[in-house]
Coordinates of C-alpha atoms in Angstrom, one line a residue:
X48 CA -28.5 -9.1 -0.6
X49 CA -32.0 -8.0 -0.8
X50 CA -33.7 -7.3 -4.1
X51 CA -33.7 -3.6 -3.7
X52 CA -30.3 -3.7 -2.8
X53 CA -28.9 -5.9 -5.8
X54 CA -31.3 -3.6 -8.1
X55 CA -29.6 -0.7 -6.7
X56 CA -26.3 -2.3 -7.0
X57 CA -26.9 -3.0 -10.7
X58 CA -28.1 0.8 -11.4
X59 CA -24.9 1.5 -10.2
X60 CA -22.9 -0.5 -12.3
X61 CA -24.5 0.4 -15.6
X62 CA -24.1 4.2 -14.8
X63 CA -20.4 3.8 -14.1
X64 CA -20.2 1.6 -17.3
X65 CA -22.0 4.6 -19.3
X66 CA -19.4 7.0 -17.5
X67 CA -16.7 5.2 -18.6
X68 CA -17.7 5.0 -22.3
X69 CA -18.4 8.6 -22.1
X70 CA -15.3 9.8 -20.8
X71 CA -13.2 7.4 -23.6
X72 CA -15.4 8.7 -26.3
X73 CA -15.2 12.2 -25.7
X74 CA -12.2 12.9 -27.3
X75 CA -13.4 11.2 -30.5
X76 CA -16.4 13.1 -30.9
X77 CA -14.9 16.6 -30.1
X78 CA -12.0 15.9 -32.4
X79 CA -9.4 16.8 -29.9
X80 CA -7.6 14.9 -27.3
X81 CA -8.7 15.6 -24.0
X82 CA -7.0 14.4 -20.4
X83 CA -9.3 11.8 -18.8
X84 CA -7.8 13.0 -15.7
X85 CA -9.3 16.5 -16.1
X86 CA -12.7 15.2 -17.1
X87 CA -12.7 13.0 -14.0
X88 CA -11.8 16.0 -11.8
X89 CA -14.5 18.0 -13.7
X90 CA -17.2 15.2 -12.5
X91 CA -15.9 14.5 -9.1
X92 CA -15.3 18.3 -8.1
X93 CA -17.9 20.4 -10.0
X94 CA -21.2 21.8 -8.5
X95 CA -22.1 19.8 -5.4
X96 CA -24.9 17.6 -6.2
X97 CA -26.1 16.6 -2.8
X98 CA -26.1 18.4 0.3
X99 CA -23.1 18.8 2.7
X100 CA -23.1 18.6 6.1
X101 CA -21.0 21.0 8.5
X102 CA -18.2 19.2 9.9
X103 CA -19.2 18.0 13.4
X104 CA -16.5 18.4 15.8
X105 CA -14.9 15.2 17.9
X106 CA -16.2 15.2 21.3
X107 CA -12.6 15.7 22.4
X108 CA -10.1 18.3 20.9
X109 CA -6.8 16.8 20.7
X110 CA -5.1 20.0 20.1
X111 CA -5.7 21.4 23.5
X112 CA -3.8 18.8 25.4
X113 CA -1.1 20.1 27.4
X114 CA 2.0 18.0 26.8
X115 CA 4.5 16.8 29.6
X116 CA 6.9 16.4 26.7
X117 CA 6.6 19.5 24.5
X118 CA 8.9 19.8 21.1
X119 CA 11.7 22.3 21.2
X120 CA 12.5 24.4 18.6
X121 CA 10.8 23.2 15.3
X122 CA 12.3 21.7 12.4
X123 CA 10.7 23.6 9.1
X124 CA 9.9 22.0 6.1
X125 CA 12.6 22.2 3.4
X126 CA 11.9 24.8 1.0
X127 CA 13.5 26.6 -2.1
X128 CA 14.5 25.2 -5.3
X129 CA 16.0 21.3 -5.1
X130 CA 19.7 21.0 -5.5
X131 CA 18.7 18.3 -8.4
X132 CA 15.3 18.5 -10.0
X133 CA 13.8 15.0 -10.2
X134 CA 13.3 13.3 -13.4
X135 CA 9.9 12.2 -14.8
X136 CA 8.9 9.0 -13.3
X137 CA 6.3 8.2 -15.9
X138 CA 7.2 6.7 -19.3
X139 CA 6.0 8.4 -22.7
X140 CA 2.9 6.4 -23.8
X141 CA 2.1 5.9 -27.2
X142 CA -1.4 6.4 -28.3
X143 CA -3.5 3.3 -28.0
X144 CA -5.7 2.1 -31.2
X145 CA -9.4 1.1 -31.2
X146 CA -8.9 -2.2 -30.2
X147 CA -6.4 -1.6 -27.5
X148 CA -9.0 1.0 -26.2
X149 CA -11.8 -1.3 -26.0
X150 CA -10.0 -4.2 -24.3
X151 CA -8.7 -1.7 -21.6
X152 CA -12.2 -0.2 -21.2
X153 CA -13.7 -3.7 -20.3
X154 CA -11.2 -4.6 -18.1
X155 CA -11.2 -1.6 -16.1
X156 CA -15.0 -1.6 -16.1
X157 CA -15.2 -5.3 -14.6
X158 CA -12.8 -4.3 -11.9
X159 CA -14.7 -1.0 -11.2
X160 CA -17.9 -3.6 -11.1
X161 CA -16.2 -5.7 -8.5
X162 CA -15.5 -2.9 -6.3
X163 CA -18.9 -1.5 -6.6
X164 CA -20.5 -4.9 -5.5
X165 CA -18.3 -4.9 -2.5
X166 CA -18.9 -1.3 -1.8
X167 CA -22.6 -2.1 -1.7
X168 CA -22.2 -5.0 0.5
X169 CA -20.2 -2.8 2.8
X170 CA -22.9 -0.4 2.8
X171 CA -26.0 -2.6 3.2
X172 CA -24.1 -4.6 6.4
X173 CA -21.6 -2.8 7.8
X174 CA -22.0 0.8 7.1
X175 CA -19.7 3.0 9.5
X176 CA -18.1 -0.1 10.8
X177 CA -14.0 -0.9 10.1
X178 CA -14.7 -4.2 8.0
X179 CA -17.2 -6.3 6.3
X180 CA -17.5 -10.2 6.9
X181 CA -18.2 -11.1 3.7
X182 CA -19.5 -14.6 4.2
X183 CA -21.8 -13.9 7.3
X184 CA -22.8 -10.3 6.6
X185 CA -21.6 -9.3 9.7
X186 CA -19.1 -6.4 10.7
X187 CA -16.0 -6.1 12.5
X188 CA -14.7 -3.2 14.3
X189 CA -10.9 -3.6 15.0
X190 CA -9.3 -0.1 14.3
X191 CA -11.2 1.8 16.7
X192 CA -14.5 1.8 15.3
X193 CA -13.9 5.0 13.0
X194 CA -15.2 3.4 9.6
X195 CA -11.9 1.9 8.4
X196 CA -13.4 0.8 5.4
X197 CA -15.3 3.8 4.6
X198 CA -12.3 6.3 5.3
X199 CA -9.7 3.7 3.4
X200 CA -12.0 3.8 0.3
X201 CA -12.7 7.6 0.0
X202 CA -10.1 8.1 -2.6
X203 CA -11.1 4.8 -4.7
X204 CA -14.6 6.0 -4.9
X205 CA -13.1 9.3 -6.2
X206 CA -10.7 7.9 -8.6
X207 CA -13.4 5.4 -10.3
X208 CA -15.8 8.4 -10.8
X209 CA -18.4 7.5 -8.5
X210 CA -19.8 10.9 -7.5
X211 CA -23.0 9.9 -5.5
X212 CA -21.1 7.3 -3.5
X213 CA -18.3 9.7 -2.7
X214 CA -20.5 12.4 -1.7
X215 CA -22.5 10.1 0.6
X216 CA -19.1 8.9 2.2
X217 CA -17.8 12.6 2.8
X218 CA -20.8 13.3 4.7
X219 CA -20.5 10.2 6.8
X220 CA -16.8 11.2 7.6
X221 CA -18.2 14.4 9.1
X222 CA -19.8 12.5 11.7
X223 CA -16.7 10.5 12.8
X224 CA -15.9 11.3 16.4
X225 CA -12.3 10.9 17.0
X226 CA -12.7 11.6 20.6
X227 CA -14.2 7.9 21.4
X228 CA -12.7 4.7 20.3
X229 CA -13.9 1.0 20.7
X230 CA -10.4 -0.1 21.7
X231 CA -8.6 1.2 24.6
X232 CA -5.1 0.9 22.6
X233 CA -4.8 2.3 19.2
X234 CA -2.4 1.3 16.7
X235 CA -0.2 4.1 15.7
X236 CA 0.8 2.5 12.4
X237 CA -2.6 1.5 10.9
X238 CA -4.7 4.8 12.0
X239 CA -1.6 6.8 10.1
X240 CA -1.7 4.7 7.1
X241 CA -5.6 3.9 6.6
X242 CA -7.3 6.9 8.4
X243 CA -5.2 9.8 8.2
X244 CA -3.5 9.0 4.8
X245 CA -7.3 8.0 3.7
X246 CA -8.6 11.6 4.7
X247 CA -5.7 13.4 3.2
X248 CA -5.5 11.6 -0.3
X249 CA -9.2 12.2 -0.6
X250 CA -8.7 15.7 0.2
X251 CA -6.1 16.2 -2.3
X252 CA -8.1 14.9 -5.1
X253 CA -11.3 16.6 -4.1
X254 CA -10.3 19.6 -2.0
X255 CA -13.3 19.1 0.3
X256 CA -12.7 21.0 3.3
X257 CA -14.1 18.2 5.8
X258 CA -11.8 15.7 4.8
X259 CA -8.8 18.1 6.0
X260 CA -10.4 19.1 9.1
X261 CA -10.8 15.6 10.1
X262 CA -7.6 14.9 9.0
X263 CA -6.1 17.6 11.1
X264 CA -8.1 16.1 14.3
X265 CA -6.9 13.0 13.6
X266 CA -3.4 14.1 13.1
X267 CA -3.2 16.1 16.4
X268 CA -4.7 12.7 18.2
X269 CA -1.6 11.0 16.3
X270 CA 0.9 13.6 17.2
X271 CA 0.2 12.4 20.9
X272 CA 2.1 9.4 20.1
X273 CA 5.1 11.9 20.3
X274 CA 4.6 13.2 23.8
X275 CA 7.4 10.9 25.2
X276 CA 10.4 11.7 27.1
X277 CA 12.6 11.3 24.3
X278 CA 10.1 12.5 21.7
X279 CA 10.0 9.1 19.7
X280 CA 6.6 7.8 19.2
X281 CA 4.7 4.8 21.0
X282 CA 3.4 1.6 18.8
X283 CA 0.1 1.8 20.6
X284 CA -1.6 4.9 21.9
X285 CA -3.4 4.4 25.2
X286 CA -6.6 6.4 24.5
X287 CA -7.6 7.7 27.8
X288 CA -4.0 8.3 29.0
X289 CA -3.3 10.4 25.8
X290 CA -6.1 12.7 26.9
X291 CA -4.4 13.6 30.0
X292 CA -1.1 15.1 28.7
X293 CA 1.1 13.3 31.4
X294 CA 3.5 11.4 29.0
X295 CA 3.1 8.0 27.6
X296 CA 5.7 5.4 27.6
X297 CA 7.8 4.1 24.6
X298 CA 7.7 0.5 24.2
X299 CA 11.1 -1.5 24.4
X300 CA 10.9 -3.2 21.1
X301 CA 9.1 -2.7 18.1
X302 CA 9.3 -3.7 14.5
X303 CA 11.3 -1.4 12.5
X304 CA 8.1 -0.5 10.1
X305 CA 6.2 1.2 13.0
X306 CA 7.9 4.3 13.7
X307 CA 9.4 5.6 10.5
X308 CA 5.9 4.8 8.5
X309 CA 4.6 8.1 9.8
X310 CA 7.3 10.2 7.8
X311 CA 5.2 10.5 4.6
X312 CA 1.6 11.2 6.0
X313 CA 2.9 13.8 8.9
X314 CA 5.0 15.6 6.1
X315 CA 1.9 15.8 4.0
X316 CA 0.0 17.1 6.8
X317 CA 2.6 20.0 7.5
X318 CA 2.5 20.7 3.9
X319 CA -1.4 21.2 3.5
X320 CA -1.8 22.8 7.1
X321 CA 1.5 24.9 7.1
X322 CA 2.3 23.7 10.5
X323 CA 5.4 22.3 11.0
X324 CA 5.0 20.5 14.1
X325 CA 4.0 17.0 12.0
X326 CA 7.2 17.3 10.2
X327 CA 9.4 18.1 13.3
X328 CA 7.9 15.4 15.0
X329 CA 8.9 12.7 12.2
X330 CA 12.2 14.7 11.3
X331 CA 13.6 13.6 14.6
X332 CA 12.8 10.0 14.3
X333 CA 14.4 9.9 10.8
X334 CA 17.7 11.5 12.1
X335 CA 17.7 8.4 14.4
X336 CA 17.4 5.9 11.3
X337 CA 19.6 8.3 9.3
X338 CA 22.5 8.3 11.5
X339 CA 22.3 4.8 12.3
X340 CA 22.1 3.5 8.7
X341 CA 25.7 2.3 8.2
X342 CA 26.4 1.2 11.6
X343 CA 24.4 -1.9 11.6
X344 CA 25.5 -5.3 11.2
X345 CA 24.7 -4.9 7.6
X346 CA 25.1 -1.3 6.7
X347 CA 22.5 0.4 4.6
X348 CA 19.7 -1.8 6.0
X349 CA 18.1 -1.7 9.8
X350 CA 17.6 -4.8 11.6
X351 CA 14.0 -6.1 11.7
X352 CA 13.4 -4.9 15.6
X353 CA 14.3 -1.7 17.2
X354 CA 14.4 0.3 20.4
X355 CA 12.9 3.5 20.1
X356 CA 13.1 3.9 23.8
X357 CA 17.0 3.5 23.6
X358 CA 17.0 5.1 20.0
X359 CA 19.0 2.1 19.2
X360 CA 18.3 1.1 15.5
X361 CA 21.5 -0.9 14.9
X362 CA 22.0 -3.8 17.4
X363 CA 19.9 -6.4 15.9
X364 CA 21.1 -9.1 13.6
X365 CA 18.1 -10.2 11.8
X366 CA 17.1 -8.4 8.6
X367 CA 13.8 -8.5 6.5
X368 CA 12.6 -6.7 3.4
X369 CA 9.1 -7.6 3.9
X370 CA 6.6 -7.7 7.0
X371 CA 8.1 -5.7 10.3
X372 CA 10.2 -3.5 8.0
X373 CA 8.6 -2.8 4.6
X374 CA 7.5 0.7 4.8
X375 CA 9.7 2.8 6.7
X376 CA 13.1 0.6 5.8
X377 CA 12.5 1.0 2.5
X378 CA 9.1 2.1 0.7
X379 CA 8.9 5.4 2.1
X380 CA 12.6 6.4 1.6
X381 CA 12.2 7.1 -2.1
X382 CA 8.6 8.3 -1.6
X383 CA 9.8 11.0 0.9
X384 CA 12.2 12.3 -1.6
X385 CA 9.5 12.5 -4.2
X386 CA 6.9 14.3 -1.9
X387 CA 9.7 16.8 -0.9
X388 CA 11.0 17.0 -4.4
X389 CA 14.4 16.3 -3.5
X390 CA 14.5 19.3 -0.8
X391 CA 15.7 16.8 2.0
X392 CA 19.3 14.9 1.0
X393 CA 19.0 12.3 3.5
X394 CA 16.1 10.7 1.6
X395 CA 17.9 10.5 -1.4
X396 CA 21.2 9.3 0.8
X397 CA 18.9 6.5 2.7
X398 CA 17.5 5.4 -0.8
X399 CA 20.6 4.9 -2.5
X400 CA 22.1 2.8 0.5
X401 CA 19.3 0.7 1.3
X402 CA 18.8 -0.2 -2.4
X403 CA 22.7 -1.3 -2.7
X404 CA 22.6 -3.1 0.6
X405 CA 19.5 -4.9 0.0
X406 CA 21.0 -6.8 -3.3
X407 CA 22.3 -9.1 -0.4
X408 CA 18.9 -10.1 0.5
X409 CA 17.6 -10.6 -3.1
X410 CA 17.9 -13.9 -4.6
X411 CA 17.5 -15.7 -8.0
X412 CA 15.2 -18.8 -7.4
X413 CA 15.5 -21.9 -9.0
X414 CA 12.5 -23.0 -11.4
X415 CA 11.9 -25.5 -13.7
X416 CA 11.9 -23.1 -16.7
X417 CA 14.9 -21.1 -15.6
X418 CA 12.9 -17.7 -15.5
X419 CA 15.2 -14.7 -15.0
X420 CA 13.2 -13.6 -11.7
X421 CA 14.3 -12.2 -8.3
X422 CA 12.7 -13.0 -5.1
X423 CA 13.2 -10.7 -1.5
X424 CA 14.3 -12.9 1.4
X425 CA 14.9 -12.4 5.2
X426 CA 18.3 -13.3 6.4
X427 CA 20.6 -13.1 9.5
X428 CA 24.1 -11.9 10.0
X429 CA 26.0 -14.7 11.6
X430 CA 29.3 -14.2 14.1
X431 CA 31.4 -14.5 11.0
X432 CA 29.7 -11.2 9.4
X433 CA 28.0 -12.9 6.7
X434 CA 24.6 -12.7 6.2
X435 CA 22.7 -15.9 5.5
X436 CA 19.4 -16.0 3.6
X437 CA 16.4 -18.2 4.9
X438 CA 15.0 -17.9 1.2
X439 CA 11.4 -17.6 2.7
X440 CA 9.4 -14.9 0.4
X441 CA 6.3 -13.0 1.9
X442 CA 3.5 -11.6 -0.3
X443 CA 4.5 -8.6 1.8
X444 CA 7.7 -8.4 0.2
X445 CA 6.2 -8.0 -3.3
X446 CA 6.0 -3.9 -2.7
X447 CA 9.6 -4.3 -3.4
X448 CA 9.7 -4.2 -7.2
X449 CA 7.8 -0.9 -7.5
X450 CA 10.1 0.6 -4.8
X451 CA 13.2 -0.3 -6.9
X452 CA 11.7 1.0 -10.1
X453 CA 10.4 4.5 -8.5
X454 CA 13.8 4.9 -6.8
X455 CA 15.6 4.1 -10.1
X456 CA 13.9 6.5 -11.9
X457 CA 13.8 9.1 -9.1
X458 CA 17.8 8.9 -9.1
X459 CA 18.6 7.9 -12.6
X460 CA 19.6 4.4 -12.1
X461 CA 18.7 1.9 -14.6
X462 CA 20.1 -1.1 -13.3
X463 CA 17.6 -0.5 -9.7
X464 CA 14.5 -0.3 -12.4
X465 CA 15.8 -3.7 -14.2
X466 CA 16.1 -5.2 -10.4
X467 CA 12.4 -3.8 -9.8
X468 CA 11.6 -5.7 -13.2
X469 CA 12.8 -9.0 -12.0
X470 CA 11.4 -8.7 -8.5
X471 CA 7.8 -7.9 -10.1
X472 CA 8.0 -10.6 -12.4
X473 CA 9.0 -12.9 -9.4
X474 CA 6.0 -12.2 -7.7
X475 CA 3.9 -12.3 -10.8
X476 CA 5.3 -16.1 -11.1
X477 CA 4.1 -16.9 -7.8
X478 CA 0.6 -16.1 -8.9
X479 CA 0.7 -17.9 -12.1
X480 CA 2.3 -21.0 -10.8
X481 CA 0.0 -21.9 -7.8
X482 CA -3.2 -23.6 -9.3
X483 CA -5.5 -21.1 -7.9
X484 CA -3.9 -18.4 -9.6
X485 CA -3.0 -16.5 -6.4
X486 CA 0.3 -16.1 -4.4
X487 CA 0.1 -17.3 -0.8
X488 CA 1.4 -15.4 2.0
X489 CA 4.8 -17.0 2.8
X490 CA 6.7 -19.5 0.6
X491 CA 10.2 -20.6 0.3
X492 CA 12.2 -21.5 -2.8
X493 CA 15.6 -22.5 -3.6
X494 CA 18.4 -19.9 -4.3
X495 CA 20.8 -19.9 -6.7
X496 CA 24.4 -19.2 -6.0
X497 CA 24.5 -16.5 -8.4
X498 CA 21.7 -14.3 -10.1
X499 CA 23.4 -15.3 -13.5
X500 CA 24.1 -19.0 -13.2
X501 CA 20.8 -20.6 -12.2
X502 CA 19.9 -23.7 -14.1
X503 CA 17.3 -26.1 -12.6
X504 CA 18.8 -29.2 -11.0
X505 CA 16.1 -31.6 -10.0
X506 CA 18.9 -33.3 -7.5
X507 CA 19.3 -30.5 -5.6
X508 CA 15.8 -29.4 -5.6
X509 CA 14.9 -32.8 -4.0
X510 CA 17.7 -32.1 -1.4
X511 CA 16.6 -29.0 -0.5
X512 CA 12.7 -30.0 -0.2
X513 CA 13.9 -32.5 2.3
X514 CA 15.2 -29.8 4.8
X515 CA 11.6 -28.2 4.9
X516 CA 9.5 -30.3 7.3
X517 CA 6.6 -28.2 5.7
X518 CA 7.0 -29.0 2.2
X519 CA 4.0 -30.9 0.9
X520 CA 4.1 -32.9 -2.5
X521 CA 1.1 -31.2 -4.0
X522 CA 3.2 -27.7 -4.1
X523 CA 4.3 -26.9 -7.7
X524 CA 7.7 -27.7 -8.9
X525 CA 10.1 -25.1 -7.3
X526 CA 8.7 -24.2 -4.0
X527 CA 9.9 -25.9 -0.9
X528 CA 7.0 -24.9 1.4
X529 CA 3.7 -22.6 1.9
X530 CA 4.1 -21.9 5.1
X531 CA 1.2 -19.8 5.1
X532 CA -1.2 -20.9 2.1
X533 CA -3.5 -18.0 2.6
X534 CA -4.6 -14.9 0.1
X535 CA -5.7 -12.5 2.2
X536 CA -6.7 -9.9 -0.5
X537 CA -3.4 -8.4 -0.8
X538 CA -2.2 -5.4 -2.8
X539 CA 1.9 -5.6 -3.0
X540 CA 2.2 -7.8 -6.2
X541 CA -0.5 -5.6 -8.3
X542 CA 1.2 -2.5 -6.7
X543 CA 4.4 -3.3 -8.3
X544 CA 2.9 -4.4 -11.5
X545 CA 0.8 -1.1 -11.8
X546 CA 4.3 0.8 -11.2
X547 CA 6.3 -0.8 -13.7
X548 CA 3.6 -0.4 -16.0
X549 CA 3.7 3.3 -15.2
X550 CA 7.3 3.5 -15.4
X551 CA 8.1 1.3 -18.7
X552 CA 5.0 1.9 -20.5
X553 CA 5.1 -1.6 -21.8
X554 CA 1.5 -2.9 -22.2
X555 CA 2.6 -6.3 -21.3
X556 CA 2.3 -5.4 -17.6
X557 CA -1.6 -4.5 -18.1
X558 CA -1.7 -8.3 -19.5
X559 CA 0.1 -9.8 -16.4
X560 CA -2.4 -7.7 -14.0
X561 CA -5.2 -8.8 -15.9
X562 CA -4.3 -12.4 -15.6
X563 CA -3.6 -11.8 -11.8
X564 CA -7.2 -9.9 -11.6
X565 CA -9.4 -12.7 -13.1
X566 CA -7.8 -15.5 -10.7
X567 CA -8.4 -13.1 -7.6
X568 CA -12.0 -12.2 -8.4
X569 CA -12.8 -15.7 -9.3
X570 CA -11.1 -17.6 -6.2
X571 CA -12.1 -15.0 -3.7
X572 CA -15.9 -14.9 -4.8
X573 CA -18.3 -15.9 -2.1
X574 CA -21.8 -17.2 -2.4
X575 CA -23.1 -13.7 -1.5
X576 CA -21.0 -12.2 -4.5
X577 CA -18.8 -10.5 -2.2
X578 CA -15.2 -11.2 -2.0
X579 CA -13.2 -12.8 1.1
X580 CA -10.0 -14.0 2.2
X581 CA -8.8 -17.7 1.0
X582 CA -7.5 -19.9 3.5
X583 CA -5.2 -22.2 1.0
X584 CA -4.6 -21.4 -2.5
X585 CA -1.9 -24.2 -3.1
X586 CA -4.9 -26.5 -4.2
X587 CA -7.0 -26.3 -7.3
X588 CA -10.2 -28.3 -6.8
X589 CA -12.8 -25.6 -5.6
X590 CA -14.7 -24.2 -4.0
X591 CA -11.7 -22.7 -1.9
X592 CA -11.8 -22.4 1.7
X593 CA -12.6 -18.9 2.6
X594 CA -12.3 -16.9 6.0
X595 CA -15.2 -14.5 6.8
X596 CA -13.2 -11.4 6.9
X597 CA -12.5 -8.3 3.8
X598 CA -9.8 -6.3 4.8
X599 CA -10.0 -2.7 4.0
X600 CA -7.0 -2.7 1.8
X601 CA -9.1 -4.7 -0.6
X602 CA -10.9 -1.7 -1.9
X603 CA -8.5 0.7 -0.7
X604 CA -5.7 -0.5 -2.4
X605 CA -5.8 -3.9 -4.3
X606 CA -9.1 -2.9 -6.5
X607 CA -7.4 0.5 -6.6
X608 CA -4.5 -0.7 -8.2
X609 CA -6.1 -2.9 -10.5
X610 CA -8.3 -0.2 -11.9
X611 CA -5.6 2.5 -12.1
X612 CA -3.7 -0.1 -14.5
X613 CA -6.5 0.1 -16.9
X614 CA -6.6 3.7 -17.0
X615 CA -5.1 6.3 -19.1
X616 CA -1.7 7.4 -17.6
X617 CA -2.8 10.8 -16.8
X618 CA -4.9 9.5 -14.0
X619 CA -3.2 10.1 -10.7
X620 CA 0.1 10.3 -12.6
X621 CA 3.2 9.2 -10.6
X622 CA 5.0 12.6 -11.8
X623 CA 2.2 14.4 -10.0
X624 CA 1.5 12.2 -7.1
X625 CA 3.3 9.8 -4.4
X626 CA 1.2 6.8 -2.8
X627 CA 1.5 5.9 1.0
X628 CA 1.8 2.5 2.0
X629 CA -2.2 1.9 1.9
X630 CA -2.5 3.4 -1.7
X631 CA -3.4 6.9 -0.9
X632 CA -2.1 9.3 -3.3
X633 CA -0.4 12.5 -2.1
X634 CA 0.1 15.6 -4.3
X635 CA 4.0 15.9 -4.7
X636 CA 5.4 19.3 -4.0

């Protein structure tokens, strides 16, 4: 990084720190409490400080495509008073003392400092590209070349109060051409959660019209994924074929997370535009899951693989709570209920059904200090009808603690909040136990027979580890494998820690999160001062081996959740917003 850019970055960090101190002390100076979120809104949405460009229309108008398979009568958005108004999600927080305020602000400032350093590196080396290569200073376009990191980070810039950077990024968004793609096949799932989610969340926070207009452009492109014979979406959109309107062919089998993950984003787009076509499209998909939920081999859950071409979401016998099934089959169900304010009953029904059924895939791991924690597993249903666990934990599954907590609050189920607590503590344990302070991508542990009776048994552990060819002697006691020892800057664990803090109001979650942050910030730091994925976090000796890649979700999710953990609870309140799976907050209706 050159002297000029480093000097500019240091200046930005000082300015951001001054703003943070001003926001915190303004209440004291004025003698009355002031909402930090209101001050943030005034700062970010006040008089425009830089000129904004007119929206540059994309080179192709996706709304003009004549569909071979148009929709029938549109399913309207649910309206009216909800039958059962939802209770508050967030706890009632007590006022903090001067010491607690100082510690929280110091931590928040440090998170912002890390964010700004990596944002500055992206701006210098990969501006308008999808991702930064943090080791070499190069870039990569793996998501159609529409500036994934920039769009994904918009709401992070806004939330962190970086007005100048946000204005600049919004101007850049106006130049994105959704009529061209660096890839001939566009991933529906990733485009939806990163790009569409990022644009709408930034609009919800800032009300910049350019963001909504570009979201509509992109939404109309994604709507083309439903131009199929049975109106089920394709997993990958053939970019040029979609322009013709002649119809796309639904894949024979896809991971179950893909088709339903569009639900939250398309519902929000219909709410923003008043156009029901987006909600209608996803409603038919979710009806298929709703009708099949109790017909699967493990009623309440859906199999890992489904066939949208046959509208078959019941046949498989492999089940998971992590990768391949996380977003639709679980994370988005209570979130859809929250977004619609409880006006569509099927999301409450599906949420309750999955949270009860998923208990069979949760286990209490046998650990040396007998911690009362839970872990999410995958499993399969055998011919005898019983479900068997593989005792494999994925970092992706760490979202589940927050989902149980959110669902438990929405539907007044304390037991589910308690399960969310133990699941989140399980993932925190994964961070604390490995020598680098980071949890690997995939690990195995030994499941106790029950959640209640779970004492450490060295002989049993030795017996179980011998069954695992991937076992290595250097692994912490209690872990029988680290099948994928990487840490790729993932957010799911801190996501659940953040939600648990907001739901319970217990500051212990801030302390746990801070321990995670310091380990990640130190362990992923590169010689350039950027942050990169780590190839193996099971060894203590440094420097840790790194990969030349920085996922956009590092800035969009991981650092955002860390930052929000140290904000006052009114900043993006869970009673006013619901986060999509890429940590983009949508206003609840």
